[in-house]
Short mmCIF file of C-alpha atoms and ligand atoms in Angstrom, two decimals:
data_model
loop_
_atom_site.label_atom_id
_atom_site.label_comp_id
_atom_site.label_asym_id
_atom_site.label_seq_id
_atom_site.Cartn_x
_atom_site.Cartn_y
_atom_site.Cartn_z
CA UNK A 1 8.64 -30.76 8.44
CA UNK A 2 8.73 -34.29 7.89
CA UNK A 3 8.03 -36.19 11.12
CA UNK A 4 10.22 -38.20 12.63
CA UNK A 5 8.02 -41.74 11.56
CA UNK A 6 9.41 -41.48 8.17
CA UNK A 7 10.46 -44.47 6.67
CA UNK A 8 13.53 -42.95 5.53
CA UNK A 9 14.55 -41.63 8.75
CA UNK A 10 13.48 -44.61 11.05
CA UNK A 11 15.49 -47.15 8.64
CA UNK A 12 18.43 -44.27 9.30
CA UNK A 13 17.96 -45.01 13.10
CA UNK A 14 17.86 -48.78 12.66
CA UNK A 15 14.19 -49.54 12.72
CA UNK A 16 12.17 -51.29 10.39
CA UNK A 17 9.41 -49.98 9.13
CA UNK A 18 6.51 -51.86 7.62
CA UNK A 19 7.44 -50.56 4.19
CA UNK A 20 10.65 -50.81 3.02
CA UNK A 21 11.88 -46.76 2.01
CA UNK A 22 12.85 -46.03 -1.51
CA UNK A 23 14.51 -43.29 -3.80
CA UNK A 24 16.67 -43.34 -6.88
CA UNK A 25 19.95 -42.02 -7.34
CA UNK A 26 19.86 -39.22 -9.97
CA UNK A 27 15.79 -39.63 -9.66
CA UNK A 28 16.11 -36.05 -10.89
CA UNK A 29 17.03 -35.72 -14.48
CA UNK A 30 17.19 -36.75 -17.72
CA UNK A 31 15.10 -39.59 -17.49
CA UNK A 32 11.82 -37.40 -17.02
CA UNK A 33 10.59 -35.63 -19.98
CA UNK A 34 9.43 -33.08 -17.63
CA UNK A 35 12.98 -32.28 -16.88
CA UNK A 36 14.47 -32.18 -20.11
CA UNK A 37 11.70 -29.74 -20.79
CA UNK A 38 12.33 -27.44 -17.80
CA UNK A 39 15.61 -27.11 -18.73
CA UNK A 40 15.66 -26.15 -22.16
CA UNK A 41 17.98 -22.93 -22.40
CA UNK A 42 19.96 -23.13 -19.20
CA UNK A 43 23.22 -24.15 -18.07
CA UNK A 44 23.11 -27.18 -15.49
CA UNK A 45 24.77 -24.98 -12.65
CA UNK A 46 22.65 -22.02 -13.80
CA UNK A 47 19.70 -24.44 -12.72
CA UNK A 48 20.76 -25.39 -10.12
CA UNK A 49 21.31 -21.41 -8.51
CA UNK A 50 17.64 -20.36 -9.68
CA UNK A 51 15.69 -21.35 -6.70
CA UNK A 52 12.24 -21.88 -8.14
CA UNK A 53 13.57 -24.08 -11.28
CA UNK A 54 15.72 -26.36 -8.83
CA UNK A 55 13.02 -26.70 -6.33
CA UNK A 56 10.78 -27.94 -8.94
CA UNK A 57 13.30 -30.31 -10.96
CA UNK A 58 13.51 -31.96 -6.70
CA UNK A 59 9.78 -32.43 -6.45
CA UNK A 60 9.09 -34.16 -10.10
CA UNK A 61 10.20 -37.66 -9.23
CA UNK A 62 8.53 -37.62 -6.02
CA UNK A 63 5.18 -36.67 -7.37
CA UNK A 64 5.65 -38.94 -10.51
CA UNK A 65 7.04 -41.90 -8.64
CA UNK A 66 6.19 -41.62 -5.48
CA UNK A 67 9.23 -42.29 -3.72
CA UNK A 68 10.10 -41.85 0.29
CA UNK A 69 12.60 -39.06 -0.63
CA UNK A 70 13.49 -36.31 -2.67
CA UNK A 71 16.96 -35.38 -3.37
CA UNK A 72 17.95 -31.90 -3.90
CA UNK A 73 18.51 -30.79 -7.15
CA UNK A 74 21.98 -29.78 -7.32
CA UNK A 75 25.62 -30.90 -8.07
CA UNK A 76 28.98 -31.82 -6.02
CA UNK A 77 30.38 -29.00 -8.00
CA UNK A 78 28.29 -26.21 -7.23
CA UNK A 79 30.23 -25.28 -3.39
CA UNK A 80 32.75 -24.95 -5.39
CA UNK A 81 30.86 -22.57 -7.95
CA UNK A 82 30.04 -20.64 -4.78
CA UNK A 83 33.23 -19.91 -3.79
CA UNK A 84 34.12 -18.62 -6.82
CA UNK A 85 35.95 -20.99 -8.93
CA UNK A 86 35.56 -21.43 -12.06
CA UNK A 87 33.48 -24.38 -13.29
CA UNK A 88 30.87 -25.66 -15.55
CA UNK A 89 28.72 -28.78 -16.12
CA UNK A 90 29.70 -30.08 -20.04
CA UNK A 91 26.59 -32.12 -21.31
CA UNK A 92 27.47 -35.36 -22.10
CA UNK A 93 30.69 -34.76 -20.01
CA UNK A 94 30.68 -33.59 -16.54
CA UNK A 95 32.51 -30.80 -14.46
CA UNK A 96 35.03 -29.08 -16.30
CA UNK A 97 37.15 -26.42 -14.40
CA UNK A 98 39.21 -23.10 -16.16
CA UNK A 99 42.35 -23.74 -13.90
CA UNK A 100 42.92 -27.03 -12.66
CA UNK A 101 44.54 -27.30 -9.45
CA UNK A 102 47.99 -29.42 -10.12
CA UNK A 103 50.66 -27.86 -8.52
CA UNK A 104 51.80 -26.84 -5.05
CA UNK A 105 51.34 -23.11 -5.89
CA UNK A 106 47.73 -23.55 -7.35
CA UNK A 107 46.69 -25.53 -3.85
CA UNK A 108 48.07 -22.54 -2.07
CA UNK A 109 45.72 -20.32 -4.58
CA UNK A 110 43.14 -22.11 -4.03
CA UNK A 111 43.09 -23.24 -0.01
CA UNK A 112 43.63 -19.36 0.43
CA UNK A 113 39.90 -18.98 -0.06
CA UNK A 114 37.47 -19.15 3.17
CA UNK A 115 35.28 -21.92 3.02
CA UNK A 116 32.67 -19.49 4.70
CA UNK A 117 32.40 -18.21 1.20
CA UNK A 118 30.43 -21.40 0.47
CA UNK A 119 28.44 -20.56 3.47
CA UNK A 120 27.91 -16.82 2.85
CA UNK A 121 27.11 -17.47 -1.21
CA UNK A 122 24.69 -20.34 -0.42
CA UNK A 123 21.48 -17.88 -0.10
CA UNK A 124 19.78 -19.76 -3.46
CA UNK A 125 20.49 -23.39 -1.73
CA UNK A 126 18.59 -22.29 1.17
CA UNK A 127 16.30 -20.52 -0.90
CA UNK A 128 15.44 -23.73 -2.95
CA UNK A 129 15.74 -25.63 -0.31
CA UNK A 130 12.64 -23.94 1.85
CA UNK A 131 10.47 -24.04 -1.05
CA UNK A 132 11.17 -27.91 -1.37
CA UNK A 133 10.38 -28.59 1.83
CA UNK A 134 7.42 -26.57 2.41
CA UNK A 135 6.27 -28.64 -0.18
CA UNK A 136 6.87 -32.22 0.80
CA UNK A 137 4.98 -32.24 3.80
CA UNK A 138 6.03 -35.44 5.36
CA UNK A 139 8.44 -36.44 2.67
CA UNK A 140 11.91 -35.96 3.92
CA UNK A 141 14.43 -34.03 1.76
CA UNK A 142 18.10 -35.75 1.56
CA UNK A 143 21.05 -32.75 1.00
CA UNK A 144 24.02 -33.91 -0.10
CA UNK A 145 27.86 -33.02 -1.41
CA UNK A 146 30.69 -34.53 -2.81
CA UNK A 147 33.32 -36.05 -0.49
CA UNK A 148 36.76 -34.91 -0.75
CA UNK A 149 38.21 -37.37 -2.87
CA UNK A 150 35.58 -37.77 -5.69
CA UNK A 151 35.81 -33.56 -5.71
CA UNK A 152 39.28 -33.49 -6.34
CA UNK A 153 39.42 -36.03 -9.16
CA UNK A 154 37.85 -33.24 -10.95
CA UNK A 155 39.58 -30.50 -9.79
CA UNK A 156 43.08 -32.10 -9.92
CA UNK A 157 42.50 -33.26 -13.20
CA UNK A 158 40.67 -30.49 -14.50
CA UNK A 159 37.36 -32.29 -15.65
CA UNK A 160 36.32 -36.04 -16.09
CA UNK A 161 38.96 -38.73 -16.11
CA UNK A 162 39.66 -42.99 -16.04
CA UNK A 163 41.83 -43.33 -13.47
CA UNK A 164 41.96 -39.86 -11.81
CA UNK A 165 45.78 -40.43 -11.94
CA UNK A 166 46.62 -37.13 -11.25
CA UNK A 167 44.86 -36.44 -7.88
CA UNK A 168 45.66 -40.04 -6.58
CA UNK A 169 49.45 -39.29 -7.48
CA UNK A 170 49.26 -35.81 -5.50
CA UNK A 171 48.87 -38.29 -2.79
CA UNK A 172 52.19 -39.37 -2.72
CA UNK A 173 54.31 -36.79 -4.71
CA UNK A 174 53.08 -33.92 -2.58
CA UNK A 175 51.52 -35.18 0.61
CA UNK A 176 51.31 -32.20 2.59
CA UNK A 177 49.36 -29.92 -0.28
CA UNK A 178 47.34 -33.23 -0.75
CA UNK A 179 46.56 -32.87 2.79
CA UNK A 180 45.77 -29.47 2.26
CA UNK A 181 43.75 -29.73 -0.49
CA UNK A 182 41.00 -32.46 0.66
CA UNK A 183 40.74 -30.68 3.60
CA UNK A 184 39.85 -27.69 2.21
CA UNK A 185 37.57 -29.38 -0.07
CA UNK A 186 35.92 -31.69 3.24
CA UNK A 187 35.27 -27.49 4.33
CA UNK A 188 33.61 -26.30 1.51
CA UNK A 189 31.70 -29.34 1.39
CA UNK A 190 30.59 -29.76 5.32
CA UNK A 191 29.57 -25.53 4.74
CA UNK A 192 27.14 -27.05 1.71
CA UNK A 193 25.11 -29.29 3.64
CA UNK A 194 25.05 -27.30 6.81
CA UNK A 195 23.57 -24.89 4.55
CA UNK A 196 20.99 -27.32 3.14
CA UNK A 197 20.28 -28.82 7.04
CA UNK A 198 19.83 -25.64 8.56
CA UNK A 199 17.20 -25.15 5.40
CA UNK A 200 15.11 -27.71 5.91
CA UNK A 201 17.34 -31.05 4.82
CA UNK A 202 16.37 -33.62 6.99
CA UNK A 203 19.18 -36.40 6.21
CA UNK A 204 22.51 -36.15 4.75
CA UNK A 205 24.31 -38.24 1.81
CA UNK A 206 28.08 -37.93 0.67
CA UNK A 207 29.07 -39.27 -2.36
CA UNK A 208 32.12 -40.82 -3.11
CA UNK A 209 32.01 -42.01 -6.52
CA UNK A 210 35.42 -42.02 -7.22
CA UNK A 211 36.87 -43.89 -4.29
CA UNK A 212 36.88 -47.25 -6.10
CA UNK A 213 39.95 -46.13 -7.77
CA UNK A 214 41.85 -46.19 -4.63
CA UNK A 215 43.51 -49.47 -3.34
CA UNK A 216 42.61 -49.69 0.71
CA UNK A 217 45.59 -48.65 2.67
CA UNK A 218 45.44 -45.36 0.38
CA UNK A 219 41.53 -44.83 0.62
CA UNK A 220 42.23 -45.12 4.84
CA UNK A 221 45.06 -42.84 5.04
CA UNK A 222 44.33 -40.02 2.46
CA UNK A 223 40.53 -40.04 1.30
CA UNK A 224 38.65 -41.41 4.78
CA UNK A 225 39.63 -38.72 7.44
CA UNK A 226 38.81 -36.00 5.01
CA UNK A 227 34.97 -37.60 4.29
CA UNK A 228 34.97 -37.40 7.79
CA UNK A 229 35.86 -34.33 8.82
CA UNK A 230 32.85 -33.11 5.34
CA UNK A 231 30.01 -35.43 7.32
CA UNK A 232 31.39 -34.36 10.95
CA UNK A 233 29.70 -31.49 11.40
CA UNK A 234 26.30 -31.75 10.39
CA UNK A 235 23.12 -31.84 12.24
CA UNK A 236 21.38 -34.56 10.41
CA UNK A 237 21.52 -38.57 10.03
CA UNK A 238 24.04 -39.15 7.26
CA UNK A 239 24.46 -42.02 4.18
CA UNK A 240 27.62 -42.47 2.93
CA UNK A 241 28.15 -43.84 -0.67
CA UNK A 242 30.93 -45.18 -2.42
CA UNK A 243 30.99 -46.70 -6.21
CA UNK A 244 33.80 -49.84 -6.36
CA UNK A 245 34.60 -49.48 -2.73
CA UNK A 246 33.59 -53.13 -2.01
CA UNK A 247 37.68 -54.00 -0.99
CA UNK A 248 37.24 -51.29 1.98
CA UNK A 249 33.19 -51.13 2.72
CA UNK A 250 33.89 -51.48 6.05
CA UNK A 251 35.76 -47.85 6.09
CA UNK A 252 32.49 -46.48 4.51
CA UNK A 253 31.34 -46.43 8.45
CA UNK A 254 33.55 -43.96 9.01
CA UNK A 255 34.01 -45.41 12.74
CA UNK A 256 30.28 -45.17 13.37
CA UNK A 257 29.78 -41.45 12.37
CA UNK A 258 27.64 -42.96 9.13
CA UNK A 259 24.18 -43.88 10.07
CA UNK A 260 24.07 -45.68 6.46
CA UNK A 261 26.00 -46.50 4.02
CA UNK A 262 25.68 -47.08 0.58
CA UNK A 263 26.34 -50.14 -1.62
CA UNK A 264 27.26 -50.10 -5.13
CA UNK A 265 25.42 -52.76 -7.39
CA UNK A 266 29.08 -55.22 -6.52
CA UNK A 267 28.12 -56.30 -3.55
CA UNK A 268 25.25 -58.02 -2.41
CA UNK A 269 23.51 -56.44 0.76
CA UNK A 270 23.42 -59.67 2.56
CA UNK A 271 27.70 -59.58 2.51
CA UNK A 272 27.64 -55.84 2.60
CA UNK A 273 25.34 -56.12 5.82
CA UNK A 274 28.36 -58.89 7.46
CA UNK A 275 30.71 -56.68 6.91
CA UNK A 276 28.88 -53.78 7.76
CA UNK A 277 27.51 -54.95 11.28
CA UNK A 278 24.99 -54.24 13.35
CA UNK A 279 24.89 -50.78 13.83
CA UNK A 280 24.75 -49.66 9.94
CA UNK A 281 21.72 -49.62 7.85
CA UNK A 282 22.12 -50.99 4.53
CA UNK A 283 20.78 -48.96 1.55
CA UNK A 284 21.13 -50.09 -1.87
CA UNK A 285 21.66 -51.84 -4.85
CA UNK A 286 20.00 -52.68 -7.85
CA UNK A 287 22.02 -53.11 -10.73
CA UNK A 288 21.35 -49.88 -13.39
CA UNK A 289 22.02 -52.39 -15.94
CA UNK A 290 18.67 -54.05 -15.08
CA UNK A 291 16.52 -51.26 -15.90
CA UNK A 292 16.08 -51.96 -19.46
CA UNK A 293 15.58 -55.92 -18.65
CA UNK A 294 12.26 -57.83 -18.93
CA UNK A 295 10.27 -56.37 -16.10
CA UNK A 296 10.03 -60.04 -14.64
CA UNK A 297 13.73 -60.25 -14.83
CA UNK A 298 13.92 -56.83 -13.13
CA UNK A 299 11.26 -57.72 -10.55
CA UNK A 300 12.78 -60.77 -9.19
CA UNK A 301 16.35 -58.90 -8.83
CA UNK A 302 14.53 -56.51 -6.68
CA UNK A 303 13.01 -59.37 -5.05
CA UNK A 304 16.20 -60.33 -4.65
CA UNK A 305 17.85 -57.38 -3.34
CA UNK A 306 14.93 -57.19 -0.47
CA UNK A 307 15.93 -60.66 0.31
CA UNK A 308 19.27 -59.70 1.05
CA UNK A 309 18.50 -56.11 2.79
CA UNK A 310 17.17 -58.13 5.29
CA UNK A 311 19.90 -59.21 7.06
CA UNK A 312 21.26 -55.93 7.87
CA UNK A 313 19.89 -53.74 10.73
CA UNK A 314 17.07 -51.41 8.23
CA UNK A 315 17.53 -51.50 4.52
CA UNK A 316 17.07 -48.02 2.24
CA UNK A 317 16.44 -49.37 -1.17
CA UNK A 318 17.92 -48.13 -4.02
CA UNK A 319 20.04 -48.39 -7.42
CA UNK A 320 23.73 -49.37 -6.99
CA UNK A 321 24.58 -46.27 -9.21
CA UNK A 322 22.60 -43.51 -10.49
CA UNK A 323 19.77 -43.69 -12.72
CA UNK A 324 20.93 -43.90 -16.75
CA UNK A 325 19.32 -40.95 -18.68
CA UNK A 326 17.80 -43.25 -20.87
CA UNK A 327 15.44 -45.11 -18.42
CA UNK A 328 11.70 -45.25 -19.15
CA UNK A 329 10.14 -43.33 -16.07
CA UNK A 330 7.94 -46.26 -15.81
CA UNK A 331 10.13 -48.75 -14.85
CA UNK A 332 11.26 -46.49 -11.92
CA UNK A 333 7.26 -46.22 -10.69
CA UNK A 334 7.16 -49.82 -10.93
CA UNK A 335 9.80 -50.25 -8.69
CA UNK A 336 8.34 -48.16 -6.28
CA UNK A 337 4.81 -49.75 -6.49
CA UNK A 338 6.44 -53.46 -5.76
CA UNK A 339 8.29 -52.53 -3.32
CA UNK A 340 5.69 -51.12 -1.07
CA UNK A 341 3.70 -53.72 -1.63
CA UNK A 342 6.05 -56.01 0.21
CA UNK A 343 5.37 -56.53 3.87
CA UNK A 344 8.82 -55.37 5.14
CA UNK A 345 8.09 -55.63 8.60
CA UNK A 346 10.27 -58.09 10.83
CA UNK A 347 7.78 -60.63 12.06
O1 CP3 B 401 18.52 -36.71 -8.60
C1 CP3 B 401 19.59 -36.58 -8.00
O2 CP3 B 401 20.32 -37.54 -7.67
C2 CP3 B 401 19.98 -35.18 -7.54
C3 CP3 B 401 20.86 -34.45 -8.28
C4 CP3 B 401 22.32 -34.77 -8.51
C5 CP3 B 401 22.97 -34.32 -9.67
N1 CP3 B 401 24.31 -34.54 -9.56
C6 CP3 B 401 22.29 -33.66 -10.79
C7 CP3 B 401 22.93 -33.69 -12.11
C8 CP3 B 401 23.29 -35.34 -7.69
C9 CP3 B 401 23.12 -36.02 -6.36
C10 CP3 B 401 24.54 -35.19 -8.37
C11 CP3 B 401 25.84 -35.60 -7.79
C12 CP3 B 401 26.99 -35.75 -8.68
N2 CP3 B 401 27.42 -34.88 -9.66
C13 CP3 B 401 27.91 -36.80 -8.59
C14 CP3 B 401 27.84 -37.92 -7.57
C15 CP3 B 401 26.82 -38.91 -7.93
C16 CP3 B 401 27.20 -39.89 -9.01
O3 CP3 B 401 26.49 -39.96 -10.01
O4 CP3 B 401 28.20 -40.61 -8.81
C17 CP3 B 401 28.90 -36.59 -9.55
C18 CP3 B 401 30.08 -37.50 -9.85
C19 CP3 B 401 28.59 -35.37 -10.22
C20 CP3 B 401 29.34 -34.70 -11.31
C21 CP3 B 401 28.51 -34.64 -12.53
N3 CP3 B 401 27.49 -33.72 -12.73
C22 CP3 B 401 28.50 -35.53 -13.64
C23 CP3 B 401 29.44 -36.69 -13.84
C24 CP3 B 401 27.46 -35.12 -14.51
C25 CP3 B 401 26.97 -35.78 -15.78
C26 CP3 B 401 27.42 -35.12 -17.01
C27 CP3 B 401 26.58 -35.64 -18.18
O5 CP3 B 401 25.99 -34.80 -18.88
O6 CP3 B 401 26.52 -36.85 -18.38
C28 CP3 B 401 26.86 -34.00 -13.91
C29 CP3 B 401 25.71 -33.25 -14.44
C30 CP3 B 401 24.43 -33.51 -13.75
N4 CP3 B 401 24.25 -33.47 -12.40
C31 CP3 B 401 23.17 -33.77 -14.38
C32 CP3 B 401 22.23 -33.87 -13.35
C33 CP3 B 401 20.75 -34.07 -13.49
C34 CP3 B 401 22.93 -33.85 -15.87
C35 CP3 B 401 22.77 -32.47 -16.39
C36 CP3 B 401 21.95 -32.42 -17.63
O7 CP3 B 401 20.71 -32.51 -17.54
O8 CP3 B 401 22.55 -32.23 -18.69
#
């Protein structure tokens, strides 16, 4: 059990701790050889499902990098895996699903399903989720899902998309089985991370990667009370993250039910914390694209990005995106390394 002095979890309260926490985004993955080597010969979801293999693919960053959190190994799809749809992780790709879900008569099929299923299925989450945590010690482990949007630009569509014009246009063409849909979806994924809280997760992050393709007015009325009602009812602080939602970040609060939210490499914290106010910790944002940069170019953006964390309540640091499969390792432990070595404290 991770105690309650974390860094991670005090910055989630609004504290300041005297080091500043830090984890990465897609830390697990294809930017450690040890990874790539564990997962020679099975399918993404397949990984994720075998206990012992995702439990170990969640500790590698932290004992390489030493970061203040690990992230469970898993994927916004798998819930969905769970309850028995058909889907699979294309390399290269993303999600692809057997029957997308475009018309009013495949919501119908689909909502018909219990989200429980999610919750009775979820035995190898848990599973994985013990051993992780057994491990960590004091090291908090973050669960996370999808949030209802992001879920159904996949699902709608059938697999990756630009513009996810087909789930944003369900919106308005069929509101009601829109409705239906992304609440089903905030279900399955409120029964994921209840699963992964009640196994040992000690904070909470929902990702919204998609929402940046929705203009405001739209995001509030048919994407924010379904992330809601996915974060509602779990036990745990939660971070919600958003890629492009800079024109709504405010919304990201979700009226207060977000303990944190996360910025997207757009925004700099200092204007993400005004907006934000002073009841939300901050946690972000360098810019992926730095990564492969000059490590003193690198180094003074995270300076930079410290700078700015500061004016918000407690700063999480972070990427603004995940990490790109191609980033030396190294660079990631460097971050880490300078950023502890800042006094973070407020005096
Ligand atoms: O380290 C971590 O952050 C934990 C694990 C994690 C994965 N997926 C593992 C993964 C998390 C938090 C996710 C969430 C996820 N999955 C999101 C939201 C976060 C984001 O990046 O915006 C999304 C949109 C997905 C859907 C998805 N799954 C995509 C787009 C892809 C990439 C496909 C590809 O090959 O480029 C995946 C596969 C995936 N999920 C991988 C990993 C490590 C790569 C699988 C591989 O090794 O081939």
């Amino acid at each position: 059990m991770p105690s309650s002095d974390a860094p991670l979890l005090r910055a989630l309260r609004g504290d300041r701790p005297d080091r500043t926490p830090v984890w990465f985004m897609r830390q697990a993955g294809r930017s450690l050889p040890e990874y790539r080597e564990l997962r020679v010969g099975t399918r993404m979801l397949d990984a994720c499902l075998t206990p012992d293999l995702a439990a170990e693919i969640t500790l590698q960053p932290v004992r390489r990098h030493g970061v203040d959190a690990a992230i469970f190994f898993s994927d916004i799809v798998i819930p969905l895996r769970l309850a028995g749809i058909a889907v699979e992780i294309e390399p290269g790709r993303g999600p692809v699903f057997a029957d997308p879900v475009r018309t009013v008569a495949d919501v119908d099929r689909i909502t018909a399903i219990d989200p429980e299923e999610v919750t009775a299925a979820a035995g190898p989450i848990r599973e994985a989720v013990r051993i992780v945590t057994a491990e960590l010690g004091d090291t908090p482990l973050i669960g996370f899902a999808g949030a209802p949007f992001t879920l159904a630009a996949y699902l709608v569509e059938g697999g990756p998309s630009k513009e996810h014009l087909r789930a944003r246009a369900m919106m308005h063409a069929e509101p009601a089985s829109w409705t239906r849909l992304a609440d089903w979806l905030a279900r399955v994924s409120a029964a994921f991370l209840r699963a992964q809280v009640e196994a040992g997760a000690a904070a909470v992050q929902l990702f919204d990667s998609w929402a940046g393709s929705l203009a405001p007015a739209v995001y509030r009325r048919h994407a924010m009370p379904h992330a809601r009602r996915a974060l509602e009812g779990v036990d745990a602080p939660r971070i919600h993250f958003g890629v492009g939602a800079g024109p709504f970040l405010a919304d990201l609060r979700l009226e207060g039910l977000a303990d944190a939210v996360g910025v997207d490499w757009r925004v700099p914290l200092d204007e993400a914390a005004a907006i934000l106010g002073p009841d939300t910790t901050v946690q972000g944002n360098v810019d992926p694209a730095l990564l492969g940069a000059p490590i003193d170019v690198l180094l003074a953006h995270v300076d930079d990005v410290l700078a700015r964390g500061r004016a918000a309540r407690a700063h999480i640091f972070n990427l603004g995106h995940g990490v790109p499969p191609e980033t030396d390792p190294d660079v990631l432990s460097r971050i880490v390394a300078h950023v502890h070595a800042q006094d973070a404290s407020r005096a």
